[in-house]
Structure formats: C-alpha cells, structure tokens
Amino acid sequence: EKKADPAVGNERVQKLADEIVGLTVLEASWLSEILRKKLDIQKPAFGAMPMAMPMMGAALAAASAAAPAAAAPAAEEKKKEKTEFEVKLESFTADGKIKVIKEIRAITNLGLKEAKELVEKAPVVIKGGVAKADAENWKKLIEAAGGKVSLV
C-alpha cells in the first residue's frame, strides 16, 4: 500500500489521503457525489472525466488547457471501431429487481448491500472499460433478469 508523500500537507491531510486511496470504486463514487453536492459543482458533461473528484479542479484545468492540442488525435480515434464500453443499467422491472441485483453482484463482485444501492441508483454505469463481447453478454444476462441496459 502506497502512503501519501510526507513532504506535502500535515498529518491530518496525509491520513485523509491514505483513507481516500483505500476506498472502493463505489465508495469513491459516493464521495465524489457528496463533494459535488456540498461544493455545488455541476456533473461533468458527457465525455468528460466522470470519476474526476472536485478537489482535482486545478489539475483538470491544467489538463483541459492542453486539450486543444490533443483534439486532432482524439478525432482520429473516433473513426476507429469502439472496443471498450460502459455497461449502463437504465432501469429494471419491479419483479426483476432481485434478479438484476444478483446479476450485478456476479458481474461486479460487490456485496449485496452495495449491489442493491447501485441498482437503485439506475440509470447508472455498472462497469466501464469492458470488452465488446463481455459487455454484450452482460447486457443479455441483465436484460434476461428484468433490467434495461445500454452500452455506451
């Protein structure tokens, strides 16, 4: 486990950084949402970095300043066939909720409580950076259980 750089900040900030690094992806998502609401920060537009945390604003501003230079290669990449997808649960039927939660648990390895909370947040991205074949397979499984899924 990597510890925070002792040359930066005080002990309180160091402990906080260590705790944040130890969060699961779902917990980091919750933290991001809480901070976004407390700091009154709008959700990023589609295509922006969805997992970026509000306190990373300065780093994001610096990165966005370099974005125009990177725009040309990005346009070329869009022409290529998309190979990685986000599996997004759009909705689910009331009678299929339990089955959908079971499928989400199997796909994400989340606990029952976390999977239930994730499903109840629909529409929500379940998993990102998924190969096309896996994404299509998961879509079939979740839809068979009673969920409506889109691949983004």
Short mmCIF file of N, CA and C in Angstrom, two decimals:
data_model
loop_
_atom_site.label_atom_id
_atom_site.label_comp_id
_atom_site.label_asym_id
_atom_site.label_seq_id
_atom_site.Cartn_x
_atom_site.Cartn_y
_atom_site.Cartn_z
N GLU A 1 0.86 -1.19 0.00
CA GLU A 1 0.00 0.00 0.00
C GLU A 1 0.88 1.23 0.00
N LYS A 2 0.62 2.14 -0.91
CA LYS A 2 1.38 3.37 -1.02
C LYS A 2 0.87 4.40 -0.03
N LYS A 3 1.75 5.00 0.71
CA LYS A 3 1.38 6.06 1.65
C LYS A 3 1.55 7.42 0.95
N ALA A 4 0.84 8.42 1.46
CA ALA A 4 0.92 9.77 0.90
C ALA A 4 2.33 10.33 1.10
N ASP A 5 2.72 11.28 0.25
CA ASP A 5 4.03 11.92 0.32
C ASP A 5 4.11 12.77 1.59
N PRO A 6 5.01 12.41 2.53
CA PRO A 6 5.09 13.15 3.80
C PRO A 6 5.54 14.60 3.63
N ALA A 7 6.10 14.96 2.48
CA ALA A 7 6.57 16.33 2.28
C ALA A 7 5.41 17.27 1.95
N VAL A 8 4.23 16.72 1.70
CA VAL A 8 3.08 17.54 1.31
C VAL A 8 2.01 17.49 2.40
N GLY A 9 1.55 18.66 2.86
CA GLY A 9 0.45 18.73 3.81
C GLY A 9 0.86 18.37 5.23
N ASN A 10 -0.14 18.33 6.11
CA ASN A 10 0.10 17.96 7.50
C ASN A 10 -0.39 16.53 7.74
N GLU A 11 -0.31 16.08 8.98
CA GLU A 11 -0.67 14.70 9.31
C GLU A 11 -2.15 14.41 9.02
N ARG A 12 -3.00 15.38 9.31
CA ARG A 12 -4.44 15.21 9.06
C ARG A 12 -4.72 14.98 7.57
N VAL A 13 -4.08 15.78 6.73
CA VAL A 13 -4.26 15.66 5.29
C VAL A 13 -3.67 14.34 4.80
N GLN A 14 -2.53 13.94 5.37
CA GLN A 14 -1.90 12.67 5.00
C GLN A 14 -2.84 11.49 5.28
N LYS A 15 -3.44 11.50 6.48
CA LYS A 15 -4.36 10.42 6.86
C LYS A 15 -5.58 10.40 5.93
N LEU A 16 -6.10 11.58 5.62
CA LEU A 16 -7.24 11.68 4.73
C LEU A 16 -6.90 11.12 3.34
N ALA A 17 -5.74 11.48 2.83
CA ALA A 17 -5.31 10.99 1.52
C ALA A 17 -5.18 9.47 1.54
N ASP A 18 -4.62 8.91 2.61
CA ASP A 18 -4.48 7.46 2.72
C ASP A 18 -5.85 6.78 2.75
N GLU A 19 -6.81 7.39 3.44
CA GLU A 19 -8.16 6.82 3.50
C GLU A 19 -8.83 6.86 2.13
N ILE A 20 -8.68 7.97 1.42
CA ILE A 20 -9.30 8.11 0.10
C ILE A 20 -8.73 7.07 -0.87
N VAL A 21 -7.42 6.87 -0.82
CA VAL A 21 -6.79 5.90 -1.71
C VAL A 21 -7.30 4.49 -1.41
N GLY A 22 -7.70 4.23 -0.19
CA GLY A 22 -8.19 2.92 0.20
C GLY A 22 -9.66 2.67 -0.11
N LEU A 23 -10.36 3.64 -0.68
CA LEU A 23 -11.79 3.46 -0.98
C LEU A 23 -12.00 2.52 -2.16
N THR A 24 -13.12 1.82 -2.14
CA THR A 24 -13.51 1.03 -3.31
C THR A 24 -14.00 1.99 -4.38
N VAL A 25 -14.20 1.50 -5.58
CA VAL A 25 -14.69 2.35 -6.66
C VAL A 25 -16.07 2.91 -6.31
N LEU A 26 -16.93 2.07 -5.74
CA LEU A 26 -18.26 2.52 -5.38
C LEU A 26 -18.19 3.59 -4.30
N GLU A 27 -17.34 3.40 -3.29
CA GLU A 27 -17.19 4.39 -2.23
C GLU A 27 -16.62 5.70 -2.78
N ALA A 28 -15.68 5.60 -3.72
CA ALA A 28 -15.11 6.80 -4.34
C ALA A 28 -16.20 7.55 -5.13
N SER A 29 -17.08 6.79 -5.76
CA SER A 29 -18.19 7.40 -6.48
C SER A 29 -19.11 8.15 -5.52
N TRP A 30 -19.41 7.52 -4.38
CA TRP A 30 -20.24 8.18 -3.36
C TRP A 30 -19.57 9.45 -2.85
N LEU A 31 -18.26 9.36 -2.58
CA LEU A 31 -17.51 10.52 -2.09
C LEU A 31 -17.57 11.64 -3.12
N SER A 32 -17.37 11.29 -4.37
CA SER A 32 -17.41 12.29 -5.44
C SER A 32 -18.77 12.98 -5.48
N GLU A 33 -19.84 12.20 -5.36
CA GLU A 33 -21.20 12.75 -5.39
C GLU A 33 -21.44 13.67 -4.19
N ILE A 34 -21.01 13.25 -3.02
CA ILE A 34 -21.17 14.06 -1.80
C ILE A 34 -20.42 15.38 -1.95
N LEU A 35 -19.17 15.33 -2.39
CA LEU A 35 -18.38 16.54 -2.55
C LEU A 35 -18.97 17.45 -3.63
N ARG A 36 -19.45 16.84 -4.70
CA ARG A 36 -20.06 17.62 -5.79
C ARG A 36 -21.25 18.41 -5.25
N LYS A 37 -22.07 17.75 -4.42
CA LYS A 37 -23.25 18.43 -3.87
C LYS A 37 -22.87 19.49 -2.83
N LYS A 38 -21.95 19.16 -1.93
CA LYS A 38 -21.55 20.10 -0.88
C LYS A 38 -20.85 21.33 -1.46
N LEU A 39 -20.10 21.14 -2.53
CA LEU A 39 -19.36 22.23 -3.13
C LEU A 39 -20.12 22.87 -4.30
N ASP A 40 -21.34 22.39 -4.53
CA ASP A 40 -22.21 22.90 -5.59
C ASP A 40 -21.49 22.91 -6.94
N ILE A 41 -20.96 21.73 -7.30
CA ILE A 41 -20.25 21.57 -8.57
C ILE A 41 -21.14 20.73 -9.49
N GLN A 42 -21.33 21.21 -10.72
CA GLN A 42 -22.16 20.50 -11.69
C GLN A 42 -21.47 19.21 -12.12
N LYS A 43 -22.28 18.21 -12.49
CA LYS A 43 -21.71 16.97 -13.03
C LYS A 43 -21.06 17.31 -14.36
N PRO A 44 -19.95 16.64 -14.67
CA PRO A 44 -19.28 16.93 -15.94
C PRO A 44 -20.16 16.53 -17.12
N ALA A 45 -19.97 17.22 -18.24
CA ALA A 45 -20.72 16.90 -19.45
C ALA A 45 -20.28 15.54 -19.96
N PHE A 46 -21.13 14.91 -20.77
CA PHE A 46 -20.80 13.61 -21.33
C PHE A 46 -19.45 13.69 -22.06
N GLY A 47 -18.61 12.72 -21.84
CA GLY A 47 -17.30 12.70 -22.48
C GLY A 47 -16.22 13.26 -21.59
N ALA A 48 -16.60 13.97 -20.53
CA ALA A 48 -15.60 14.49 -19.59
C ALA A 48 -15.20 13.34 -18.68
N MET A 49 -14.28 13.60 -17.79
CA MET A 49 -13.81 12.55 -16.89
C MET A 49 -14.84 12.33 -15.77
N PRO A 50 -15.69 11.28 -15.85
CA PRO A 50 -16.78 11.12 -14.89
C PRO A 50 -16.31 10.82 -13.47
N MET A 51 -15.16 10.21 -13.30
CA MET A 51 -14.73 9.85 -11.96
C MET A 51 -13.85 10.94 -11.33
N ALA A 52 -13.61 12.04 -12.03
CA ALA A 52 -12.77 13.11 -11.51
C ALA A 52 -13.41 13.68 -10.25
N MET A 53 -12.61 13.85 -9.23
CA MET A 53 -13.15 14.37 -7.99
C MET A 53 -13.02 15.89 -7.98
N PRO A 54 -13.97 16.58 -7.35
CA PRO A 54 -13.98 18.05 -7.36
C PRO A 54 -12.68 18.68 -6.89
N MET A 55 -12.00 18.05 -5.93
CA MET A 55 -10.78 18.67 -5.41
C MET A 55 -9.63 18.60 -6.40
N MET A 56 -9.87 17.95 -7.54
CA MET A 56 -8.83 17.86 -8.57
C MET A 56 -9.00 18.96 -9.61
N GLY A 57 -9.78 19.98 -9.28
CA GLY A 57 -10.10 21.05 -10.22
C GLY A 57 -8.90 21.70 -10.87
N ALA A 58 -7.87 22.02 -10.10
CA ALA A 58 -6.69 22.68 -10.67
C ALA A 58 -5.99 21.77 -11.68
N ALA A 59 -5.88 20.49 -11.33
CA ALA A 59 -5.23 19.55 -12.24
C ALA A 59 -6.06 19.40 -13.52
N LEU A 60 -7.39 19.38 -13.36
CA LEU A 60 -8.25 19.26 -14.53
C LEU A 60 -8.18 20.52 -15.40
N ALA A 61 -8.08 21.68 -14.77
CA ALA A 61 -7.97 22.92 -15.53
C ALA A 61 -6.69 22.92 -16.36
N ALA A 62 -5.60 22.45 -15.77
CA ALA A 62 -4.33 22.38 -16.48
C ALA A 62 -4.43 21.38 -17.63
N ALA A 63 -5.09 20.26 -17.38
CA ALA A 63 -5.24 19.24 -18.42
C ALA A 63 -6.14 19.74 -19.54
N SER A 64 -7.18 20.50 -19.20
CA SER A 64 -8.08 20.99 -20.24
C SER A 64 -7.41 22.07 -21.08
N ALA A 65 -6.44 22.77 -20.53
CA ALA A 65 -5.70 23.76 -21.30
C ALA A 65 -4.89 23.08 -22.41
N ALA A 66 -4.47 21.84 -22.14
CA ALA A 66 -3.71 21.08 -23.13
C ALA A 66 -4.63 20.34 -24.10
N ALA A 67 -5.91 20.33 -23.83
CA ALA A 67 -6.87 19.56 -24.63
C ALA A 67 -6.93 19.96 -26.10
N PRO A 68 -6.90 21.26 -26.46
CA PRO A 68 -6.96 21.60 -27.89
C PRO A 68 -5.85 20.95 -28.70
N ALA A 69 -4.68 20.83 -28.13
CA ALA A 69 -3.57 20.20 -28.84
C ALA A 69 -3.84 18.72 -29.05
N ALA A 70 -4.59 18.10 -28.13
CA ALA A 70 -4.87 16.67 -28.23
C ALA A 70 -6.14 16.39 -29.02
N ALA A 71 -6.85 17.41 -29.47
CA ALA A 71 -8.14 17.22 -30.13
C ALA A 71 -8.00 16.48 -31.46
N ALA A 72 -6.98 16.75 -32.23
CA ALA A 72 -6.82 16.09 -33.53
C ALA A 72 -6.67 14.58 -33.40
N PRO A 73 -5.79 14.07 -32.53
CA PRO A 73 -5.69 12.62 -32.38
C PRO A 73 -7.00 12.01 -31.86
N ALA A 74 -7.71 12.72 -31.02
CA ALA A 74 -8.97 12.21 -30.48
C ALA A 74 -9.99 12.03 -31.60
N ALA A 75 -10.01 12.96 -32.55
CA ALA A 75 -10.94 12.87 -33.67
C ALA A 75 -10.63 11.65 -34.53
N GLU A 76 -9.34 11.34 -34.69
CA GLU A 76 -8.94 10.17 -35.46
C GLU A 76 -9.38 8.89 -34.75
N GLU A 77 -9.29 8.86 -33.42
CA GLU A 77 -9.66 7.68 -32.66
C GLU A 77 -11.14 7.38 -32.79
N LYS A 78 -12.00 8.41 -32.92
CA LYS A 78 -13.44 8.20 -33.03
C LYS A 78 -13.78 7.43 -34.29
N LYS A 79 -12.96 7.54 -35.32
CA LYS A 79 -13.22 6.84 -36.56
C LYS A 79 -13.02 5.34 -36.40
N LYS A 80 -12.15 4.94 -35.48
CA LYS A 80 -11.90 3.53 -35.23
C LYS A 80 -13.11 2.92 -34.54
N GLU A 81 -13.26 1.60 -34.70
CA GLU A 81 -14.37 0.93 -34.04
C GLU A 81 -14.14 0.92 -32.53
N LYS A 82 -15.18 1.18 -31.81
CA LYS A 82 -15.09 1.23 -30.36
C LYS A 82 -14.89 -0.19 -29.83
N THR A 83 -13.90 -0.37 -28.96
CA THR A 83 -13.62 -1.70 -28.43
C THR A 83 -13.94 -1.83 -26.95
N GLU A 84 -14.05 -0.71 -26.25
CA GLU A 84 -14.36 -0.74 -24.83
C GLU A 84 -15.66 0.01 -24.59
N PHE A 85 -16.49 -0.56 -23.73
CA PHE A 85 -17.81 0.01 -23.48
C PHE A 85 -18.07 0.17 -21.99
N GLU A 86 -19.03 1.03 -21.67
CA GLU A 86 -19.56 1.14 -20.32
C GLU A 86 -20.90 0.42 -20.34
N VAL A 87 -21.11 -0.45 -19.37
CA VAL A 87 -22.38 -1.15 -19.25
C VAL A 87 -23.24 -0.31 -18.30
N LYS A 88 -24.35 0.23 -18.83
CA LYS A 88 -25.18 1.14 -18.05
C LYS A 88 -26.56 0.55 -17.82
N LEU A 89 -26.94 0.41 -16.56
CA LEU A 89 -28.28 -0.04 -16.21
C LEU A 89 -29.20 1.17 -16.30
N GLU A 90 -30.14 1.13 -17.23
CA GLU A 90 -31.06 2.24 -17.44
C GLU A 90 -32.24 2.16 -16.47
N SER A 91 -32.79 0.96 -16.33
CA SER A 91 -33.94 0.75 -15.46
C SER A 91 -34.11 -0.74 -15.23
N PHE A 92 -35.12 -1.11 -14.43
CA PHE A 92 -35.41 -2.52 -14.18
C PHE A 92 -36.87 -2.65 -13.81
N THR A 93 -37.41 -3.84 -14.01
CA THR A 93 -38.80 -4.08 -13.64
C THR A 93 -38.86 -4.35 -12.15
N ALA A 94 -39.98 -4.02 -11.54
CA ALA A 94 -40.14 -4.22 -10.09
C ALA A 94 -39.98 -5.69 -9.72
N ASP A 95 -40.57 -6.58 -10.53
CA ASP A 95 -40.48 -8.00 -10.20
C ASP A 95 -39.12 -8.60 -10.56
N GLY A 96 -38.31 -7.88 -11.34
CA GLY A 96 -36.99 -8.39 -11.71
C GLY A 96 -35.86 -7.81 -10.88
N LYS A 97 -36.18 -6.93 -9.93
CA LYS A 97 -35.15 -6.23 -9.16
C LYS A 97 -34.17 -7.18 -8.49
N ILE A 98 -34.67 -8.20 -7.81
CA ILE A 98 -33.79 -9.13 -7.09
C ILE A 98 -32.87 -9.87 -8.05
N LYS A 99 -33.41 -10.29 -9.19
CA LYS A 99 -32.60 -11.00 -10.19
C LYS A 99 -31.53 -10.07 -10.76
N VAL A 100 -31.92 -8.81 -11.00
CA VAL A 100 -30.96 -7.83 -11.53
C VAL A 100 -29.84 -7.62 -10.51
N ILE A 101 -30.18 -7.50 -9.23
CA ILE A 101 -29.17 -7.32 -8.18
C ILE A 101 -28.22 -8.51 -8.17
N LYS A 102 -28.75 -9.72 -8.31
CA LYS A 102 -27.89 -10.92 -8.34
C LYS A 102 -26.92 -10.88 -9.52
N GLU A 103 -27.42 -10.46 -10.68
CA GLU A 103 -26.54 -10.37 -11.86
C GLU A 103 -25.47 -9.30 -11.66
N ILE A 104 -25.85 -8.17 -11.09
CA ILE A 104 -24.89 -7.08 -10.84
C ILE A 104 -23.82 -7.57 -9.88
N ARG A 105 -24.22 -8.29 -8.85
CA ARG A 105 -23.26 -8.83 -7.89
C ARG A 105 -22.26 -9.75 -8.59
N ALA A 106 -22.77 -10.62 -9.48
CA ALA A 106 -21.90 -11.55 -10.19
C ALA A 106 -20.91 -10.82 -11.10
N ILE A 107 -21.38 -9.76 -11.74
CA ILE A 107 -20.53 -9.02 -12.68
C ILE A 107 -19.49 -8.18 -11.95
N THR A 108 -19.90 -7.50 -10.87
CA THR A 108 -19.03 -6.52 -10.22
C THR A 108 -18.31 -7.02 -8.99
N ASN A 109 -18.70 -8.18 -8.47
CA ASN A 109 -18.15 -8.71 -7.21
C ASN A 109 -18.47 -7.81 -6.02
N LEU A 110 -19.56 -7.04 -6.11
CA LEU A 110 -19.98 -6.20 -4.99
C LEU A 110 -20.75 -7.05 -3.99
N GLY A 111 -20.82 -6.56 -2.77
CA GLY A 111 -21.64 -7.20 -1.76
C GLY A 111 -23.10 -6.93 -2.04
N LEU A 112 -23.98 -7.61 -1.31
CA LEU A 112 -25.42 -7.47 -1.53
C LEU A 112 -25.88 -6.02 -1.34
N LYS A 113 -25.46 -5.39 -0.25
CA LYS A 113 -25.90 -4.02 0.04
C LYS A 113 -25.43 -3.06 -1.06
N GLU A 114 -24.15 -3.17 -1.45
CA GLU A 114 -23.59 -2.27 -2.46
C GLU A 114 -24.27 -2.47 -3.81
N ALA A 115 -24.52 -3.75 -4.17
CA ALA A 115 -25.17 -4.04 -5.45
C ALA A 115 -26.59 -3.49 -5.45
N LYS A 116 -27.31 -3.65 -4.33
CA LYS A 116 -28.68 -3.14 -4.22
C LYS A 116 -28.68 -1.62 -4.37
N GLU A 117 -27.76 -0.93 -3.68
CA GLU A 117 -27.69 0.53 -3.75
C GLU A 117 -27.35 0.99 -5.17
N LEU A 118 -26.47 0.24 -5.83
CA LEU A 118 -26.09 0.58 -7.20
C LEU A 118 -27.30 0.44 -8.14
N VAL A 119 -28.03 -0.67 -8.03
CA VAL A 119 -29.20 -0.91 -8.87
C VAL A 119 -30.25 0.17 -8.64
N GLU A 120 -30.46 0.54 -7.39
CA GLU A 120 -31.48 1.54 -7.06
C GLU A 120 -31.13 2.93 -7.56
N LYS A 121 -29.87 3.16 -7.95
CA LYS A 121 -29.46 4.45 -8.49
C LYS A 121 -29.76 4.57 -9.98
N ALA A 122 -30.26 3.50 -10.60
CA ALA A 122 -30.47 3.48 -12.06
C ALA A 122 -31.18 4.76 -12.51
N PRO A 123 -30.75 5.36 -13.62
CA PRO A 123 -29.72 4.90 -14.53
C PRO A 123 -28.31 5.13 -13.98
N VAL A 124 -27.47 4.09 -14.07
CA VAL A 124 -26.13 4.15 -13.52
C VAL A 124 -25.19 3.24 -14.32
N VAL A 125 -23.93 3.67 -14.46
CA VAL A 125 -22.93 2.84 -15.13
C VAL A 125 -22.49 1.77 -14.14
N ILE A 126 -22.62 0.53 -14.56
CA ILE A 126 -22.27 -0.61 -13.71
C ILE A 126 -20.78 -0.88 -13.79
N LYS A 127 -20.27 -0.88 -15.00
CA LYS A 127 -18.86 -1.18 -15.19
C LYS A 127 -18.38 -0.51 -16.47
N GLY A 128 -17.17 0.04 -16.43
CA GLY A 128 -16.60 0.70 -17.59
C GLY A 128 -15.38 -0.02 -18.12
N GLY A 129 -14.97 0.30 -19.33
CA GLY A 129 -13.78 -0.30 -19.93
C GLY A 129 -13.95 -1.78 -20.20
N VAL A 130 -15.16 -2.18 -20.60
CA VAL A 130 -15.48 -3.59 -20.81
C VAL A 130 -15.36 -3.93 -22.29
N ALA A 131 -14.75 -5.08 -22.59
CA ALA A 131 -14.64 -5.55 -23.97
C ALA A 131 -16.04 -5.75 -24.56
N LYS A 132 -16.16 -5.56 -25.87
CA LYS A 132 -17.45 -5.61 -26.54
C LYS A 132 -18.19 -6.93 -26.26
N ALA A 133 -17.50 -8.06 -26.38
CA ALA A 133 -18.13 -9.37 -26.18
C ALA A 133 -18.67 -9.50 -24.76
N ASP A 134 -17.86 -9.10 -23.77
CA ASP A 134 -18.30 -9.18 -22.38
C ASP A 134 -19.48 -8.25 -22.13
N ALA A 135 -19.40 -7.03 -22.66
CA ALA A 135 -20.47 -6.05 -22.47
C ALA A 135 -21.79 -6.58 -23.04
N GLU A 136 -21.75 -7.16 -24.24
CA GLU A 136 -22.96 -7.70 -24.85
C GLU A 136 -23.51 -8.88 -24.06
N ASN A 137 -22.61 -9.72 -23.56
CA ASN A 137 -23.02 -10.87 -22.74
C ASN A 137 -23.70 -10.39 -21.46
N TRP A 138 -23.10 -9.41 -20.77
CA TRP A 138 -23.67 -8.88 -19.53
C TRP A 138 -25.01 -8.22 -19.80
N LYS A 139 -25.11 -7.55 -20.93
CA LYS A 139 -26.38 -6.91 -21.30
C LYS A 139 -27.47 -7.96 -21.41
N LYS A 140 -27.16 -9.08 -22.09
CA LYS A 140 -28.14 -10.17 -22.24
C LYS A 140 -28.55 -10.72 -20.88
N LEU A 141 -27.56 -10.95 -20.00
CA LEU A 141 -27.85 -11.51 -18.68
C LEU A 141 -28.75 -10.59 -17.85
N ILE A 142 -28.41 -9.31 -17.84
CA ILE A 142 -29.18 -8.35 -17.04
C ILE A 142 -30.57 -8.16 -17.62
N GLU A 143 -30.66 -8.11 -18.94
CA GLU A 143 -31.98 -7.95 -19.56
C GLU A 143 -32.85 -9.18 -19.34
N ALA A 144 -32.25 -10.37 -19.33
CA ALA A 144 -32.99 -11.60 -19.04
C ALA A 144 -33.52 -11.58 -17.61
N ALA A 145 -32.80 -10.88 -16.71
CA ALA A 145 -33.21 -10.80 -15.31
C ALA A 145 -34.29 -9.72 -15.09
N GLY A 146 -34.50 -8.85 -16.08
CA GLY A 146 -35.54 -7.83 -15.93
C GLY A 146 -35.02 -6.40 -15.97
N GLY A 147 -33.77 -6.23 -16.36
CA GLY A 147 -33.21 -4.89 -16.43
C GLY A 147 -33.14 -4.39 -17.87
N LYS A 148 -33.05 -3.07 -18.01
CA LYS A 148 -32.85 -2.45 -19.34
C LYS A 148 -31.44 -1.89 -19.32
N VAL A 149 -30.62 -2.33 -20.28
CA VAL A 149 -29.20 -1.98 -20.30
C VAL A 149 -28.83 -1.31 -21.61
N SER A 150 -27.92 -0.33 -21.54
CA SER A 150 -27.37 0.27 -22.74
C SER A 150 -25.85 0.16 -22.66
N LEU A 151 -25.22 0.06 -23.82
CA LEU A 151 -23.76 0.03 -23.90
C LEU A 151 -23.33 1.38 -24.44
N VAL A 152 -22.53 2.08 -23.65
CA VAL A 152 -22.10 3.43 -24.01
C VAL A 152 -20.64 3.41 -24.40
#
